[in-house]
mmCIF file of C-alpha atoms in Angstrom:
data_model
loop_
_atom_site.group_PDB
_atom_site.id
_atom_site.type_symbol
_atom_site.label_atom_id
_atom_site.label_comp_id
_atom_site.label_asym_id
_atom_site.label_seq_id
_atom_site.Cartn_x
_atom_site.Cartn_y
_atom_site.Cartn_z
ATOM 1 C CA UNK A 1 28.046 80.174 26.056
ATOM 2 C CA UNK A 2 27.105 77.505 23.170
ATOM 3 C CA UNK A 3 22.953 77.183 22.373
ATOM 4 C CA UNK A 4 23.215 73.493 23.888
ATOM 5 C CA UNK A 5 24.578 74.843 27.413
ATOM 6 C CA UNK A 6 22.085 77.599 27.247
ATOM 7 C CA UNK A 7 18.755 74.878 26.707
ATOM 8 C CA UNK A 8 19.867 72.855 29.176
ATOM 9 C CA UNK A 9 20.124 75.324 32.001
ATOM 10 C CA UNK A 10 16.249 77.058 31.065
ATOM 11 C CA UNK A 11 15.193 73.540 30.759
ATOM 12 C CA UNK A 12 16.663 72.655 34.423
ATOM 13 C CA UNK A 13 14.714 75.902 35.734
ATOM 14 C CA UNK A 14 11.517 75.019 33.727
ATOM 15 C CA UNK A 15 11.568 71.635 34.918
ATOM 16 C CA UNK A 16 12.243 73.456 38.682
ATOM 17 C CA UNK A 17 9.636 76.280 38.104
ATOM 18 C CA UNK A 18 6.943 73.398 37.005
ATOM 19 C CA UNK A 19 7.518 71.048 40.038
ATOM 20 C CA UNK A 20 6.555 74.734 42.100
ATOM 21 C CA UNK A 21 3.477 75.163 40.350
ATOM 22 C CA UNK A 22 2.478 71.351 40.869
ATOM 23 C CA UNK A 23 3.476 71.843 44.470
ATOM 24 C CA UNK A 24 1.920 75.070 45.454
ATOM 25 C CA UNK A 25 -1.375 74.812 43.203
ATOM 26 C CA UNK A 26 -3.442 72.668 46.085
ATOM 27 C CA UNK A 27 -2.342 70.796 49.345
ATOM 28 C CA UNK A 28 -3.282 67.257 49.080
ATOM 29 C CA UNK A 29 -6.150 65.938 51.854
ATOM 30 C CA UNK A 30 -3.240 64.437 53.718
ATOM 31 C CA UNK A 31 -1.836 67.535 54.700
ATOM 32 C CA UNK A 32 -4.777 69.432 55.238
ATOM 33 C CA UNK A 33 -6.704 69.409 59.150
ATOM 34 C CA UNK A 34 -9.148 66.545 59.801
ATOM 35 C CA UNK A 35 -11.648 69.125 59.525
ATOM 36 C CA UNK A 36 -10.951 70.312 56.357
ATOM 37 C CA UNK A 37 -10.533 66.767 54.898
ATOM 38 C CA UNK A 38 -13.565 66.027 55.970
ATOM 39 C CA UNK A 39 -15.000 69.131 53.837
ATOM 40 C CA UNK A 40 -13.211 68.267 51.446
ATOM 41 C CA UNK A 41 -14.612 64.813 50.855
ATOM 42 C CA UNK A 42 -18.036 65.967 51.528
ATOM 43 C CA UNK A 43 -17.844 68.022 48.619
ATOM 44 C CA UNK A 44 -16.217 66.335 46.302
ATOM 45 C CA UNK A 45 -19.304 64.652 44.480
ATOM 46 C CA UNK A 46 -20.941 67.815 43.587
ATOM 47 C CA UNK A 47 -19.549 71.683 44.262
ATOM 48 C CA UNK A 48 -20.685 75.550 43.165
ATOM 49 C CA UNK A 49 -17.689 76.744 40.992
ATOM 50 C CA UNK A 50 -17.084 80.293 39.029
ATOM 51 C CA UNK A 51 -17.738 79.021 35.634
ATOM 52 C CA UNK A 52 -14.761 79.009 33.154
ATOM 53 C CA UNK A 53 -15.311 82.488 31.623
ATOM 54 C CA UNK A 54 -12.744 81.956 29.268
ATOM 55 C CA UNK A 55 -13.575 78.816 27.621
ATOM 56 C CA UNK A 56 -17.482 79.837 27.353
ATOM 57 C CA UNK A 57 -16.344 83.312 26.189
ATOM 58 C CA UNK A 58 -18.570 84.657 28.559
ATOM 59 C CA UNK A 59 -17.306 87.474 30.500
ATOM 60 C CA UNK A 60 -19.920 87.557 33.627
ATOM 61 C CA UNK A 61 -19.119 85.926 36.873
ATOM 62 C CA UNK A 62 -21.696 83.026 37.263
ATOM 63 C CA UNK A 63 -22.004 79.947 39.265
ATOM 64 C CA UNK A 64 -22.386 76.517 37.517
ATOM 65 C CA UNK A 65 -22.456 72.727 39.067
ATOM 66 C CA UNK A 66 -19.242 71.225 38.084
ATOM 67 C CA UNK A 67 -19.388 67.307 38.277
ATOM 68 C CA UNK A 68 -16.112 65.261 38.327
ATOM 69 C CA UNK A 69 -14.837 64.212 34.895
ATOM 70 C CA UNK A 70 -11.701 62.554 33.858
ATOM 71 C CA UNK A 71 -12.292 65.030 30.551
ATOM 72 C CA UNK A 72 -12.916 67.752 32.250
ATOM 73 C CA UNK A 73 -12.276 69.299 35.347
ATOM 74 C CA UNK A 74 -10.386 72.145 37.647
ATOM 75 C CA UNK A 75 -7.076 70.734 36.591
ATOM 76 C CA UNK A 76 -7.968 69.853 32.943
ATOM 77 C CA UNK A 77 -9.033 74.033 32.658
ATOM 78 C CA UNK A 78 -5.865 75.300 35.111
ATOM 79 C CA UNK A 79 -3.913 73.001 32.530
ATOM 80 C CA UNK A 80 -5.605 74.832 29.135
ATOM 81 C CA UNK A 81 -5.617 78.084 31.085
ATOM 82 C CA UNK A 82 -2.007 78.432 31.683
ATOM 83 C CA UNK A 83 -0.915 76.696 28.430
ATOM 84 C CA UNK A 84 -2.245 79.331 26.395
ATOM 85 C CA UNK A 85 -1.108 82.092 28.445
ATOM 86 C CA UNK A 86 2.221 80.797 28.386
ATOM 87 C CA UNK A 87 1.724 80.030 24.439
ATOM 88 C CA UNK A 88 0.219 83.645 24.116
ATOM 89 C CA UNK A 89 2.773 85.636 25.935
ATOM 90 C CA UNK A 90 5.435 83.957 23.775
ATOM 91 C CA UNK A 91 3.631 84.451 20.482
ATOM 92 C CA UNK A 92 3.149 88.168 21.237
ATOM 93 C CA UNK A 93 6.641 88.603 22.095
ATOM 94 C CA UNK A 94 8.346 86.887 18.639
ATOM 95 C CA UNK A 95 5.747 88.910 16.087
ATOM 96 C CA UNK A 96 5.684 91.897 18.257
ATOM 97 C CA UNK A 97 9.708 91.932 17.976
ATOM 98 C CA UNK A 98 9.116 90.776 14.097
ATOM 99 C CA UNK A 99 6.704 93.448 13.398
ATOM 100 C CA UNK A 100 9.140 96.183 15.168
ATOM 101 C CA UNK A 101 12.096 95.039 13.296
ATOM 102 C CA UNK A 102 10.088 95.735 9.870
ATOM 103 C CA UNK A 103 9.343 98.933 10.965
ATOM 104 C CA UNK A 104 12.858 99.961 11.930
ATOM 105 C CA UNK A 105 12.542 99.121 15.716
ATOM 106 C CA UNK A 106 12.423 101.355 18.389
ATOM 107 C CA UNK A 107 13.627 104.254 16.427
ATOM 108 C CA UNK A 108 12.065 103.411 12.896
ATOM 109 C CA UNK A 109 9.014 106.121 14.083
ATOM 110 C CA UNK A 110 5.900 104.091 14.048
ATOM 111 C CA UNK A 111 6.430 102.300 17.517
ATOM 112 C CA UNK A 112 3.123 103.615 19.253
ATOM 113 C CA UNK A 113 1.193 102.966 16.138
ATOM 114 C CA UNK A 114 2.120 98.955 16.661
ATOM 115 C CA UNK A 115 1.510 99.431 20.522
ATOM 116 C CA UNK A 116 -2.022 101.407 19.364
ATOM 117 C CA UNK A 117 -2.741 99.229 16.695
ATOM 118 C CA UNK A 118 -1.691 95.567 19.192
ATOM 119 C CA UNK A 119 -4.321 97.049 21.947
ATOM 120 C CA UNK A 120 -6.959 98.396 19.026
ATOM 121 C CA UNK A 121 -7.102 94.437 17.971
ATOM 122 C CA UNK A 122 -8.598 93.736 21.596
ATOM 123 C CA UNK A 123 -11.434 96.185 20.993
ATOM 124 C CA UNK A 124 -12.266 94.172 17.561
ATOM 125 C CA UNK A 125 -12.282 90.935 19.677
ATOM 126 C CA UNK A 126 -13.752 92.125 22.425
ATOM 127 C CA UNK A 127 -16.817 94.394 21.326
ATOM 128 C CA UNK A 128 -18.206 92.568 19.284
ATOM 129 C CA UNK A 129 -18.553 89.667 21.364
ATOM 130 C CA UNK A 130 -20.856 91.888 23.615
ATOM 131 C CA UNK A 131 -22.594 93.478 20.764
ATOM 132 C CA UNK A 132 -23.794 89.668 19.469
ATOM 133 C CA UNK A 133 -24.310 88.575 22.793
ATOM 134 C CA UNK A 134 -21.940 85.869 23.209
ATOM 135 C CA UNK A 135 -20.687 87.538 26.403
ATOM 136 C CA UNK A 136 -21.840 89.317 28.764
ATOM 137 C CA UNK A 137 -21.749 93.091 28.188
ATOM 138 C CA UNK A 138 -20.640 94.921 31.497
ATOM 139 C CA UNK A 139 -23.154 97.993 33.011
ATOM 140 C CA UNK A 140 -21.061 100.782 33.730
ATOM 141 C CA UNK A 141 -22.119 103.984 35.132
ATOM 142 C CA UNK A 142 -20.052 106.896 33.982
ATOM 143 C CA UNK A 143 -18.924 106.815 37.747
ATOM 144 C CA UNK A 144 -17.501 103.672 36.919
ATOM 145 C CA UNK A 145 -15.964 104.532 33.812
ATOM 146 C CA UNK A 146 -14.236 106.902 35.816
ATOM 147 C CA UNK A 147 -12.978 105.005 38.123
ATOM 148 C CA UNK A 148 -11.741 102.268 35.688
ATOM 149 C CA UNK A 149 -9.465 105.285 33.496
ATOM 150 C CA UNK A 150 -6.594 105.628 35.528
ATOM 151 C CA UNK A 151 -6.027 101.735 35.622
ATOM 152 C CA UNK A 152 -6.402 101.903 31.692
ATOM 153 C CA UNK A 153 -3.953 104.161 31.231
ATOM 154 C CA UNK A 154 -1.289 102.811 33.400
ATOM 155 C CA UNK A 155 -1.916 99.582 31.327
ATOM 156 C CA UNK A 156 -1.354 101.884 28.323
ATOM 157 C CA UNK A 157 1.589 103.220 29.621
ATOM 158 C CA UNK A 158 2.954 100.137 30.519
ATOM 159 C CA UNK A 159 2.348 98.323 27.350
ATOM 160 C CA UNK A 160 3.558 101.260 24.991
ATOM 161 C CA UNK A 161 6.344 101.235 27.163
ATOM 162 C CA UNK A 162 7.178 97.540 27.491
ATOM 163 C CA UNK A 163 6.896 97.823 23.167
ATOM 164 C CA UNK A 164 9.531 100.356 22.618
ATOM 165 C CA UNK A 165 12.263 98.685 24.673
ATOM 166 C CA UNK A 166 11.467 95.503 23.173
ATOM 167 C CA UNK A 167 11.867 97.311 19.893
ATOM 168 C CA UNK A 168 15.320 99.023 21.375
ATOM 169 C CA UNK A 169 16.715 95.368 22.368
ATOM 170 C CA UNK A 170 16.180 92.341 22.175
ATOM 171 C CA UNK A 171 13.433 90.273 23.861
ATOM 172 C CA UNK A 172 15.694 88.593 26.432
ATOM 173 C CA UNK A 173 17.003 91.638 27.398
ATOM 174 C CA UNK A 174 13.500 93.192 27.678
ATOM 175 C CA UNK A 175 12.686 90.454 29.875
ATOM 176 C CA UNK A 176 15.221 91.023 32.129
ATOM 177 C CA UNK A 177 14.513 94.237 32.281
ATOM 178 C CA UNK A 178 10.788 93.535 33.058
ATOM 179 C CA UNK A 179 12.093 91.577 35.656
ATOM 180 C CA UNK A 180 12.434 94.954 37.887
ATOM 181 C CA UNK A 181 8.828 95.359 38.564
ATOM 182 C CA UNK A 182 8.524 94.298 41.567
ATOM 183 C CA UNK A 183 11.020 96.810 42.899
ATOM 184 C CA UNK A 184 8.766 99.616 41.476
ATOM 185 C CA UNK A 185 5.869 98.230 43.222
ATOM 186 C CA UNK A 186 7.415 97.668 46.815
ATOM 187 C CA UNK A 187 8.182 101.488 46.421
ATOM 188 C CA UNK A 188 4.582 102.419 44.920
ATOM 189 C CA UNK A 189 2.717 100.969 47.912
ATOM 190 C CA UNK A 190 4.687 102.830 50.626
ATOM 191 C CA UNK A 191 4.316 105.948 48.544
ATOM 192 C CA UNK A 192 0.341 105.838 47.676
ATOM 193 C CA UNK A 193 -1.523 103.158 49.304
ATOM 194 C CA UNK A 194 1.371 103.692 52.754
ATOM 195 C CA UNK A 195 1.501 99.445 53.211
ATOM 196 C CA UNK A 196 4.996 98.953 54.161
ATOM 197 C CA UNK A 197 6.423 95.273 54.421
ATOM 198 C CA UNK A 198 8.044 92.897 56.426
ATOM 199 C CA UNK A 199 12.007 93.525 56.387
ATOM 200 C CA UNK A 200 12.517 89.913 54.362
ATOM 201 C CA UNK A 201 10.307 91.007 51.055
ATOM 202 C CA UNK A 202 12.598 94.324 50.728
ATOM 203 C CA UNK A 203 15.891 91.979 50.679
ATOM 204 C CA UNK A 204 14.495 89.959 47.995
ATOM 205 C CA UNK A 205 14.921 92.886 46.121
ATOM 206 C CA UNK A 206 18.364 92.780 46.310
ATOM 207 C CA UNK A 207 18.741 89.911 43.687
ATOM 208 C CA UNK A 208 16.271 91.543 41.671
ATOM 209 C CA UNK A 209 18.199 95.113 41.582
ATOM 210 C CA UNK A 210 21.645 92.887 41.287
ATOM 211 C CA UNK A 211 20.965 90.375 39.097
ATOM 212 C CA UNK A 212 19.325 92.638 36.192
ATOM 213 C CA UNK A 213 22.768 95.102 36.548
ATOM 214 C CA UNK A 214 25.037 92.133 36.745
ATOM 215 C CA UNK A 215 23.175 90.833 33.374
ATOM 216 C CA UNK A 216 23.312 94.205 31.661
ATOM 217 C CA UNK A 217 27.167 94.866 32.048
ATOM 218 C CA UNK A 218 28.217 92.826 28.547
ATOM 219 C CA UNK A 219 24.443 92.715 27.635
ATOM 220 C CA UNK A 220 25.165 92.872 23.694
ATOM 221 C CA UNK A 221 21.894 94.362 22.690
ATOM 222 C CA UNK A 222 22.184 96.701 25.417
ATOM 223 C CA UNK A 223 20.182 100.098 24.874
ATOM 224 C CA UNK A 224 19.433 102.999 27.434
ATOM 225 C CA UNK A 225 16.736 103.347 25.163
ATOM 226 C CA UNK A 226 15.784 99.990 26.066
ATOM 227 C CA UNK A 227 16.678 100.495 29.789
ATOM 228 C CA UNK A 228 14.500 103.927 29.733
ATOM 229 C CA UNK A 229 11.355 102.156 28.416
ATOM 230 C CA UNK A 230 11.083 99.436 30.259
ATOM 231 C CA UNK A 231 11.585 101.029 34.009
ATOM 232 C CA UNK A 232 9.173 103.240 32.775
ATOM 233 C CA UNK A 233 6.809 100.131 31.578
ATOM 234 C CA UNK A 234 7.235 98.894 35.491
ATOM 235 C CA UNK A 235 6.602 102.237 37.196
ATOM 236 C CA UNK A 236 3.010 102.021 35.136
ATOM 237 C CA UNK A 237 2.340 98.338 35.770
ATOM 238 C CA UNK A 238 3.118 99.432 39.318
ATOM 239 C CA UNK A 239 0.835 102.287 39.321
ATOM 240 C CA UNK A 240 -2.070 99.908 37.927
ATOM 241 C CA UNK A 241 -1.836 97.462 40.637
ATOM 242 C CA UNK A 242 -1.795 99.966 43.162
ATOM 243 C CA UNK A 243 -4.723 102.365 41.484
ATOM 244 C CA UNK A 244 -6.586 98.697 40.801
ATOM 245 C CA UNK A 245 -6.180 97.602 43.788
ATOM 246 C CA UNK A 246 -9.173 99.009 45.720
ATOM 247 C CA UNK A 247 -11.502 99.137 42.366
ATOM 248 C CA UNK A 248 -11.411 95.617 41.298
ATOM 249 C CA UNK A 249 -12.585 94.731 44.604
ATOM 250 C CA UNK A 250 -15.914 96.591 44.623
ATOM 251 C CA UNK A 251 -19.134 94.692 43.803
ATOM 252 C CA UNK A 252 -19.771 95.938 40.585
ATOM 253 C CA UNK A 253 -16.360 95.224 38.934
ATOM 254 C CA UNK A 254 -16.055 91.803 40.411
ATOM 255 C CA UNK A 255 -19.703 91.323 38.854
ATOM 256 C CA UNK A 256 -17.740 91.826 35.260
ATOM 257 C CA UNK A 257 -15.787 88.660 35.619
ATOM 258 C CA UNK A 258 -12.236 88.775 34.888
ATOM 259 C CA UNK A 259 -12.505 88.475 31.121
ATOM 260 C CA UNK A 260 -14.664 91.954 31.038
ATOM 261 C CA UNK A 261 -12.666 93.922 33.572
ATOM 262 C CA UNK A 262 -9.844 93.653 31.224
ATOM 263 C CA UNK A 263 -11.643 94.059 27.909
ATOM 264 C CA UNK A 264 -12.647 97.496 29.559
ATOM 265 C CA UNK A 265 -9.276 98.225 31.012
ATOM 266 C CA UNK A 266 -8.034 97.473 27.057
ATOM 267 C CA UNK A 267 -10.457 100.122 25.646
ATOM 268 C CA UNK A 268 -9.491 102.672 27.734
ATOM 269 C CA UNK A 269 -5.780 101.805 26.827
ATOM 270 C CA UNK A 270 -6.227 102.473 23.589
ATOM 271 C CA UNK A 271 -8.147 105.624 24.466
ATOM 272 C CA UNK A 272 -5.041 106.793 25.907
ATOM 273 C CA UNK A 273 -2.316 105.268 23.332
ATOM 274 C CA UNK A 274 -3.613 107.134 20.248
ATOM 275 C CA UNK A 275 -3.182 110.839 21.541
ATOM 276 C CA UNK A 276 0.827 109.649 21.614
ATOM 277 C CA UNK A 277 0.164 108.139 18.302
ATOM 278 C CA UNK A 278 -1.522 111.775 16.916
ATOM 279 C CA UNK A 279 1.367 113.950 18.807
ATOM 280 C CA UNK A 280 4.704 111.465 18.424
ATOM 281 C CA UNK A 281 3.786 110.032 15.001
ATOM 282 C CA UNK A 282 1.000 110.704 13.104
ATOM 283 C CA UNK A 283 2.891 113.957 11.184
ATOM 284 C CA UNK A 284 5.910 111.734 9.776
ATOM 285 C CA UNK A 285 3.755 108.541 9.583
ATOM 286 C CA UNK A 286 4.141 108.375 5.715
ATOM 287 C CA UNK A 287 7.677 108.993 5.727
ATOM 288 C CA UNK A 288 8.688 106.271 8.238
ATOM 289 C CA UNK A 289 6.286 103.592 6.147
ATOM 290 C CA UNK A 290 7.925 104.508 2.937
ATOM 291 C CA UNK A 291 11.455 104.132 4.746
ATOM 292 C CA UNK A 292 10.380 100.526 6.122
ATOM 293 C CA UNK A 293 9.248 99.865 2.600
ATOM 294 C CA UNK A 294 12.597 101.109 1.418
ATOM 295 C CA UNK A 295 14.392 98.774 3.403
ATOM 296 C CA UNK A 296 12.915 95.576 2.079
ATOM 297 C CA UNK A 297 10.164 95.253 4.272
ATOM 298 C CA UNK A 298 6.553 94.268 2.751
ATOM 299 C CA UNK A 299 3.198 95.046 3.274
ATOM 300 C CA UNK A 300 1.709 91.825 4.195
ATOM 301 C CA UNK A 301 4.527 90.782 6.445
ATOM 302 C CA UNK A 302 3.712 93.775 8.487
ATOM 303 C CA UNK A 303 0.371 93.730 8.683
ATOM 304 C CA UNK A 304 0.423 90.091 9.671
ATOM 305 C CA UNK A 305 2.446 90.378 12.330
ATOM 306 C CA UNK A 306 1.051 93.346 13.901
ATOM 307 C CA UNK A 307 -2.548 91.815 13.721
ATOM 308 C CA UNK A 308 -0.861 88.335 14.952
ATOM 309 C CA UNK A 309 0.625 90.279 17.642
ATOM 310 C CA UNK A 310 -2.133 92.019 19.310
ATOM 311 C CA UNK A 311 -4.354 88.833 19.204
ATOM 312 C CA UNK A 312 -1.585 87.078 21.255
ATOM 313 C CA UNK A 313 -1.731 90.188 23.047
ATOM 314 C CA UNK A 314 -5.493 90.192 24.360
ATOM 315 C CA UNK A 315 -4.974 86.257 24.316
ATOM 316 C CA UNK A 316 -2.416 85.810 26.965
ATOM 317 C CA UNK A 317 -3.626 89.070 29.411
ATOM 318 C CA UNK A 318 -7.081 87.762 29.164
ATOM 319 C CA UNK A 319 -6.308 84.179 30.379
ATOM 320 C CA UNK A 320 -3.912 85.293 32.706
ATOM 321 C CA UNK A 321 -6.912 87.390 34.454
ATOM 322 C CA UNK A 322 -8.900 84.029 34.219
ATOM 323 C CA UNK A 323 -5.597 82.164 35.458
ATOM 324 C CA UNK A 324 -5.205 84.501 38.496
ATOM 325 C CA UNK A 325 -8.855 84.487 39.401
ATOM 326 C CA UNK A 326 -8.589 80.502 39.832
ATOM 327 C CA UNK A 327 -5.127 79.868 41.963
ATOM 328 C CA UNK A 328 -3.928 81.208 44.843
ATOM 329 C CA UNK A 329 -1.134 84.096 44.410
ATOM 330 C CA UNK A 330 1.637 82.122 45.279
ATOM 331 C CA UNK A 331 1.196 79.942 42.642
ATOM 332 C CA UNK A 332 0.215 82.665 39.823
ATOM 333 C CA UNK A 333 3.785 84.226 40.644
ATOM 334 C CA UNK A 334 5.444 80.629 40.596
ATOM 335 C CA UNK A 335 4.188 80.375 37.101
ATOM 336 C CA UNK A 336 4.480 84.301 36.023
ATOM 337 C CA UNK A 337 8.654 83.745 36.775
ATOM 338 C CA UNK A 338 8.778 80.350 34.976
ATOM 339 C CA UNK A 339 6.622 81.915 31.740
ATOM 340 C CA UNK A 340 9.435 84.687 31.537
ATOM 341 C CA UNK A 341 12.164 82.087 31.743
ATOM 342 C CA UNK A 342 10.561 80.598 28.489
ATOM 343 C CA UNK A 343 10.087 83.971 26.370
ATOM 344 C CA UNK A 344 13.392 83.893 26.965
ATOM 345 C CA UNK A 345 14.993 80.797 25.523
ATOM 346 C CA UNK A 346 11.978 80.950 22.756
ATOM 347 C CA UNK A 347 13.473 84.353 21.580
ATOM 348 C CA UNK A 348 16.807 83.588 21.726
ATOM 349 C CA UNK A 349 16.304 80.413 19.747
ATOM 350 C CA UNK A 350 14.282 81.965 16.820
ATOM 351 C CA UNK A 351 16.111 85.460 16.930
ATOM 352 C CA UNK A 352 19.100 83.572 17.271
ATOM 353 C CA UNK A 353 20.438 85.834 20.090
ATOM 354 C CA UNK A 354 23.487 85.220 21.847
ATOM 355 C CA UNK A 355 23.192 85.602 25.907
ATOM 356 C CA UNK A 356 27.028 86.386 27.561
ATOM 357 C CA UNK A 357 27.398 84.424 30.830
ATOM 358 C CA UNK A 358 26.794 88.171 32.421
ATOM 359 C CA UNK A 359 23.621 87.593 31.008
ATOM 360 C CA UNK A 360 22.540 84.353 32.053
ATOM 361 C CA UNK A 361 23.359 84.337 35.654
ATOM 362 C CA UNK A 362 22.326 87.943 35.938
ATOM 363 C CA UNK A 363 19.210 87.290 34.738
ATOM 364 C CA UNK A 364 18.746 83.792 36.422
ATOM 365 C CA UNK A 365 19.356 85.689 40.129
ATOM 366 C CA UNK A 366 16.783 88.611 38.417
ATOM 367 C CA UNK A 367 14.215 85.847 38.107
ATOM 368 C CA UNK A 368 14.947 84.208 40.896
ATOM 369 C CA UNK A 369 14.578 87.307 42.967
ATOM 370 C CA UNK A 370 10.843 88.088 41.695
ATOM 371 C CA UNK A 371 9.770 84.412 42.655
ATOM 372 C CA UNK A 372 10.950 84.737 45.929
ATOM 373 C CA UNK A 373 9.988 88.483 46.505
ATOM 374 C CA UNK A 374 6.190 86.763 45.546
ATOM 375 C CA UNK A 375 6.696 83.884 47.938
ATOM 376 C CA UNK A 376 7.876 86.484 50.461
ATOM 377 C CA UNK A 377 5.625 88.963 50.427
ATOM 378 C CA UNK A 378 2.814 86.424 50.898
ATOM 379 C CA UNK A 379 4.498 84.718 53.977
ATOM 380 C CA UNK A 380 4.827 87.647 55.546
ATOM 381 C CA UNK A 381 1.736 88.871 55.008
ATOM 382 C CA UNK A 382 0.280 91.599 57.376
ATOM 383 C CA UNK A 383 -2.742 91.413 58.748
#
């Protein structure tokens, strides 16, 4: 499949996934009840809003007046919001797969250090924003602390997982791959939290479970390592939603704001990355550097691109907590499936990977399946 055919059909779906989002973000007063188009109106001149954590860099959740401007307003933030996640996500994924490839990938021996090192950038950003006061430190109790750990290290699992099989493969592939995760969570919920779903959200797994093996028959990167990794990066991103579930709706964490809950989720990642790094790594550390060295790689393109890649890293998971906490679900999966459709194409253009037609329309139903497992799983909501 030529480069050309391949733009054209993400572009089609971007195009599609974009028309969703504009759809789904808010109904227009004309479709709403008389009622609630009368509220509406009402209070449109002046209303209480959560104030945009992200762009004041303050991590509490506060209430400000929010006037209408044609400069500023909910759709001017939603629109800043969701471009840098979308440019963050992207920018991990090309210098996280750059920094792995001058280290020798998945197997070149230092692939927790990056994962350590990616989340150890967070605390740098994070801390001392709270230490100079230009956001609002969160009060733990130890209780809390406690009850925050198992969240953090699913999220360490998941990333240090999600990091080796994008160094095993390539990033398309790891995409696809990622593209499982809902299957893991359906299964997850029965198991630990015992919420079982309407009929319809379990057959959207079907294209899910199809369309990633249907895209990994000729997949020409293809890497059990790869494969290994990255259901093992769902089963923890599972496990986090499910453990996180019930915590981040207590008072005290939803007093954090967004922005802190995951800069404390983050430091307990890394917390839980660098015994892997001490154990896995740490006694042959040298010996893989001076191999990468060995190879051609240098210094400064290494250290760049690890350092770029866990900024991008904190970036993108930080405003996609802000980006969640401001839509409804619906539309925060809408996008999710569209931003993975454009790591995609991005890493294919600058790693100049070839997709087989396996892997297009596998991974086109694979995406397609986690939208509408989303969509479904909110229609038939239980109550």
């Amino acid at each position: 499949v030529s480069p050309r055919i391949m733009r054209s059909f993400v572009l089609a779906v971007a195009f599609a996934g974009l028309a969703a989002v504009s759809a789904l973000h808010a109904p227009t007063v004309g479709t709403l009840p008389a009622r609630s188009q009368q509220q509406m109106r009402a209070g449109s001149a002046l209303r209480r809003v959560e104030a945009p954590a992200a762009m004041s860099l303050r991590g509490g959740s506060e209430e400000v007046a929010e006037s209408k401007s044609i400069f500023w307003n909910e759709t001017v933030e939603l629109a800043i919001l969701f471009g840098l996640w979308y440019w963050g996500n992207t920018a991990y994924n090309v210098y996280n797969k750059k920094a792995l490839n001058l280290l020798g990938g998945a197997k070149g021996g230092l692939v927790w250090s990056v994962a350590a090192a990616q989340l150890m950038t967070g605390v740098l950003w994070v801390v001392p924003l709270w230490i100079l006061g230009l956001r609002t430190a969160p009060k733990m109790t130890t209780e809390n602390w406690m009850q925050m750990a198992p969240i953090g290290i699913f999220a360490a699992g998941a990333h240090g997982g999600s990091v080796v099989a994008l160094g095993a493969g390539a990033v398309s592939f790891g995409q696809i791959l990622k593209a499982c995760e809902p299957a893991f969570s359906a299964v997850n919920e029965i198991i630990f939290l015992g919420e079982v779903q309407a009929w319809q959200v379990y057959m959207t797994l079907i294209p899910i479970i199809g369309g990633v093996a249907f895209a990994s028959l000729k997949e020409l990167s293809f890497s059990w390592l790869a494969v290994i990794s990255a259901m093992l990066a769902n089963q923890s991103a599972a496990l986090k939603a499910v453990f996180g579930k019930s915590v981040m709706k207590q008072p005290w964490a939803k007093a954090m704001g967004p922005a802190n809950q995951y800069g404390v989720v983050n430091i307990i990642s890394v917390l839980a990355t660098l015994p892997l790094v001490l154990g896995l790594e740490a006694p042959k550390m040298q010996k893989s550097w001076d191999t990468a060295l060995k190879k051609g790689s240098m210094p400064k393109d290494i250290y760049q691109n690890v350092l770029a890649s866990g900024f991008f890293f904190y970036l993108y998971n930080e405003v996609s907590f802000m980006a969640l906490a401001k839509v409804s679900p619906i539309t925060h999966s809408v996008a999710n499936t569209l931003k993975r459709v454009v790591i995609i194409v991005v890493s294919c253009i600058i790693f100049n990977t070839p997709m087989s037609t396996e892997g297009m329309v596998g991974s086109a139903i694979a995406i397609l399946g986690t939208l509408l497992y989303s969509l479904a799983k909110q229609t038939y909501k239980k109550a």
